[in-house]
Amino acid sequence: MSALQKPIYRFGEFELDPDERRLLAHGAAVTLTPKVFDTLVLLVERAGHAISKDELMRALWPRGFVDESNLTKHIWLIRKALGVGENDTRWIETVPKLGYRFVAPVQRIAREEALPVTVGDADAEASAHRVSPLTPERKSVSDAKSADDAPIAEREMARQHVPATLSSLPVSRRWIGAAGTAIVIALAVVWFVIRDHSANVATTADARGSAVAIVEFSNLSQNAKDSWLGPALGEMLATEITAGGRMYALPDELVRPARADLAAPLAGGYAAQSLATLRRRLGADYVLSGGYVVAGSSDQPRVRLDLALQDARTGATVANLARDAALSDLPALVAEAGSGLREHLGVEATSRGALQQVANAQPPTADVARRIGFALDALHRDDPARARDELLDAIAQAPGYAPAYSYLAQAWSALGYGVKAAAAADQAAAHAAGLPEEQRLQIELQQQATQRAWDKAAATARALVSLRPENPDYRLRLIQLLLSAHEDAGADAALGDLRKLVDAAKDPRIELAAADIASARDDTKGAAVHARQALALAEARDEAGQIAAAQAQLGAALGYLGDSNAQIQLRKAIATYQQNGNPAGEASARESLGKSLAGSGQGDAAREEYQRAMAIYQGIGDLGGTTTVYSDLARMLWSAGDRDAASTAARHVVELARETGDLRMQAWGLQALTTADSDESASDAVIQGFRDVLALDEKTANKGGTVWALANYADVLRLRGDLSAAEEACKRAMSAVKDISDPQFTLLITFNCAQIALDRGDLALAEDGLDKVMALAKSVEDSLQQANVELTLAQIAIGRRRFADARPRLERAAQISEKAEAHTGTANAEALLALCADALGDTSARDGAVARARELRRGITERQEVFAVDIALALIRAHAGDAGAVGDLRALAEDADRRQWLGWSLESRLAALDALRLQHDPAAAALSAEIAKTAHEHGFGWVLTRLGDGSSDAVASQH
């Protein structure tokens, strides 16, 4: 086997081991994400030779969907890991117009010549007594997410501008809404089968359930081909040790980062200081550690297993066990070791039937265990694609083994394939009959969660809580499931029960759950308070994984509050995730930071964070995360007025969502593309596009998506002059929004309904709706929606020729839009300010506003969104005596007619009529009659009001 292993590469103070997937600097591990590591291997293997960017990208991303910036980011991360700056060519040289070359001298060495891995400082005094000490890489599998499984703290409601119009003109289509709007839980939260081990055993000395931290066992021979045994033994022994009693194993995503900076344990377990640290960080009652050695002939190897079980409360050693067997007899060896551990713990005897169920939960053969072990190792290293491949091989060998399907569901979910994850969960359920009751319930819970059957999943979680009342993990899952089912009160009650557990007050996850509940109730300030408390608890326990989670959640909450400290906390979270070796968590935090930067008007910085998040997601193979970042970029680009780039990003969303089978993200992407198409015309194809989106949303029971699509659908119907149908769509959306707690939906549809009322000429109803939007926007601190209302009220004031009243509203709208880099909204506000200044005789202010509006207009590729700018600028030219302005306004009206934008056509004609009347042109009378006829036919009462036709009140009263 050693002959087949790749050599170890040494350059400078670094050693690169492709087989162990490890980079060492002076013997200390340097953490790299899987894709960045692969990039470094490709460069080092061909040191001295230039490799083109195309070749690197084909090797790293064979499916495509990446930009060259992702490769650039990987090179930057490698240089950073090697301790040099972005432009330093000490290690990697950029070959202009080609690619990259690794320029440092590289030495190939045999494995036995490699430097030993440096151990941590905590147990340094005992390092001389260790056998082949090994400090594992600091990885965890937390924070994996997909579009269907978005964290609660990251509700992706777009806070987009609605551009100003001259009066009741069609307002911005809010196509960049939430990609997944229901409160959901991540599948990473729905632990299952072997991974959770929550069989909740207790010793005879414990009246309550006892928590055991099971530390992945060390590969004492450090042979890469045997690395699978560590994670496999940990999972298998956890199933044994927790059988038949009340002890429960702490989740791996807590244990792994908590012990990452500790030295490897001795043969007899952890030194007292490290044991006390684990107790403080995890609240663990017991710690199980150990190591293994595989030796003997290659055809009949044997494995020796040494175990140490320690009482973390007293520091006493409960058991030291050693077992030896043929590797092919691994299941029997584990069963024997498990029996010995239970005996030392004083666990009550387990019935023969229960032991048979435990045996059914274990891999049936050593080869299947090897596949499972490699898969678990891959999941620990944020490499779900490798885990998937190993699990498919395991299933091919043991098609009836339910845990393999459960792990496969987890891998598919981490890769963003929700449909495939659900199919694997269904297979796990179909083969779970012979497993212990708890594991059957775990599989059932997983199946229901992948199907988004939140009510059923919550009921199953309650059954698990009843079965193992002392296990906090089931209670935490129950809270998240109840939130996903929109049962806020039930989640709050479950939290109250959770707080009654012993030591619950010290667990930061409790406060994080409280923050989730506050977020679900739109209590962002409360969410920030609980997230801050969670951070304090995590720091008191010195638990790096929970510190990062609390920092990220606090940063997200502060971001919604507009607090400048949001970005500070998110950057801290990024640094902590990097320190923990958790790229998925880092990507999520960078995505939140991008949202915060975009909201504070730092568009370039936001784009950089989004690209970094995308590079990480692509590096670990998370298509769901990649899809979400594309939707973030699309929202930001649309807000900046770049329709073409936004559409490109939305197309990537659709492509990736189709590949992963994510119907909700497909609906989001199709709605984005349809809305972008409506920026060209309100054609029948666009109308059908929205109907298709609505059908997808209804198919997936996506209430939020349905409301969002109805709001945009109503806006396009209004745009093309079908006000009756628009009104009907508005009513449907208003009815549906009652079941949704997130205020962004209420803001959007209430605003759009007010616009329809305004078009009808019902100013009282319109202003009442706008007042409601303003009050709600202020309560949730949505400044851009406040700007939308200011713009619309200013349009009404302009229609009434109250320019002095309109001016301060427009100034506020312009300031907000400019700060948020919402260029289209700023351009519209400036154009309307120019009209007001012109009417008020302030030529200096008029000329300044015109210049700013023109400058912004040049950089905007959207069409319908800035039609008001074109009308206003042409009208100002007409007021200045420009004879060609009327012709330009008529051309705008004809263009709007071709695009089926009846509202814009009427507005353009009204502006042309104003110009003709200024010139005392007799053609004004005919144009006025033409406008009146069209407005009457379609019910545009507000147009008739401004036209001076007394019948406008009658039109409004009919509706």
Short mmCIF file of N, CA, C and O in Angstrom, two decimals, residues 61 80 177 217 263 307 376 401 509 525 543 592 634 760 797 807 840 873 876 924 945 947:
data_model
loop_
_atom_site.label_atom_id
_atom_site.label_comp_id
_atom_site.label_asym_id
_atom_site.label_seq_id
_atom_site.Cartn_x
_atom_site.Cartn_y
_atom_site.Cartn_z
N TRP A 61 -12.95 22.52 -11.00
CA TRP A 61 -14.40 22.69 -11.12
C TRP A 61 -14.87 22.11 -12.44
O TRP A 61 -15.22 22.84 -13.37
N LYS A 80 -1.56 33.36 1.43
CA LYS A 80 -1.78 33.76 2.82
C LYS A 80 -1.36 32.64 3.77
O LYS A 80 -0.73 32.88 4.80
N GLY A 177 -36.48 39.04 -3.79
CA GLY A 177 -37.03 38.74 -2.47
C GLY A 177 -36.30 37.57 -1.85
O GLY A 177 -35.24 37.16 -2.29
N PHE A 217 -10.62 8.66 17.82
CA PHE A 217 -9.46 7.89 18.24
C PHE A 217 -8.26 8.11 17.31
O PHE A 217 -8.40 8.24 16.10
N ALA A 263 -3.69 18.95 23.37
CA ALA A 263 -2.76 17.91 22.94
C ALA A 263 -3.46 16.57 22.90
O ALA A 263 -4.44 16.35 23.61
N LEU A 307 -8.47 1.92 24.98
CA LEU A 307 -9.50 2.88 25.35
C LEU A 307 -9.27 3.40 26.76
O LEU A 307 -8.80 2.66 27.64
N LEU A 376 -17.29 9.54 7.14
CA LEU A 376 -17.34 10.42 8.30
C LEU A 376 -16.14 11.35 8.33
O LEU A 376 -16.25 12.54 8.65
N TYR A 401 -28.59 -1.54 4.89
CA TYR A 401 -28.04 -0.92 6.09
C TYR A 401 -28.53 0.53 6.19
O TYR A 401 -28.06 1.43 5.49
N ARG A 509 -26.02 27.43 23.59
CA ARG A 509 -27.00 27.06 22.58
C ARG A 509 -28.42 27.42 23.02
O ARG A 509 -29.30 27.63 22.18
N LYS A 525 -34.21 43.31 18.20
CA LYS A 525 -33.47 43.76 19.38
C LYS A 525 -33.34 42.65 20.41
O LYS A 525 -32.28 42.45 21.01
N GLU A 543 -15.41 27.83 24.38
CA GLU A 543 -15.81 26.84 23.38
C GLU A 543 -15.82 27.50 22.01
O GLU A 543 -16.74 28.25 21.67
N SER A 592 -23.28 36.86 5.41
CA SER A 592 -23.95 37.84 6.26
C SER A 592 -23.23 39.17 6.24
O SER A 592 -23.86 40.23 6.23
N ALA A 634 -27.33 38.82 -7.27
CA ALA A 634 -28.39 39.30 -8.16
C ALA A 634 -29.16 40.45 -7.51
O ALA A 634 -29.47 41.45 -8.16
N ARG A 760 -56.03 53.95 -9.43
CA ARG A 760 -57.48 54.02 -9.55
C ARG A 760 -58.01 55.43 -9.27
O ARG A 760 -59.13 55.76 -9.65
N ALA A 797 -47.72 64.63 -4.16
CA ALA A 797 -47.63 66.08 -3.97
C ALA A 797 -47.33 66.78 -5.29
O ALA A 797 -47.91 67.85 -5.59
N ARG A 807 -40.51 68.40 -2.04
CA ARG A 807 -39.05 68.54 -2.04
C ARG A 807 -38.36 67.88 -0.84
O ARG A 807 -37.41 67.09 -1.04
N LEU A 840 -40.14 75.60 -8.58
CA LEU A 840 -39.98 76.61 -7.52
C LEU A 840 -39.02 77.72 -7.91
O LEU A 840 -38.73 78.61 -7.10
N LEU A 873 -36.40 64.42 -17.16
CA LEU A 873 -35.34 65.20 -17.80
C LEU A 873 -35.84 65.83 -19.11
O LEU A 873 -35.49 66.97 -19.44
N ILE A 876 -38.10 68.81 -18.20
CA ILE A 876 -37.32 69.99 -17.79
C ILE A 876 -36.75 70.70 -19.02
O ILE A 876 -36.73 71.93 -19.10
N ALA A 924 -52.47 70.37 -28.23
CA ALA A 924 -52.69 69.95 -26.85
C ALA A 924 -54.09 69.39 -26.66
O ALA A 924 -54.30 68.41 -25.92
N THR A 945 -57.46 62.79 -12.85
CA THR A 945 -57.40 63.89 -11.87
C THR A 945 -56.38 64.93 -12.29
O THR A 945 -56.65 66.14 -12.31
N LEU A 947 -55.22 65.32 -15.25
CA LEU A 947 -55.58 65.85 -16.54
C LEU A 947 -56.57 67.00 -16.41
O LEU A 947 -56.70 67.83 -17.32
#
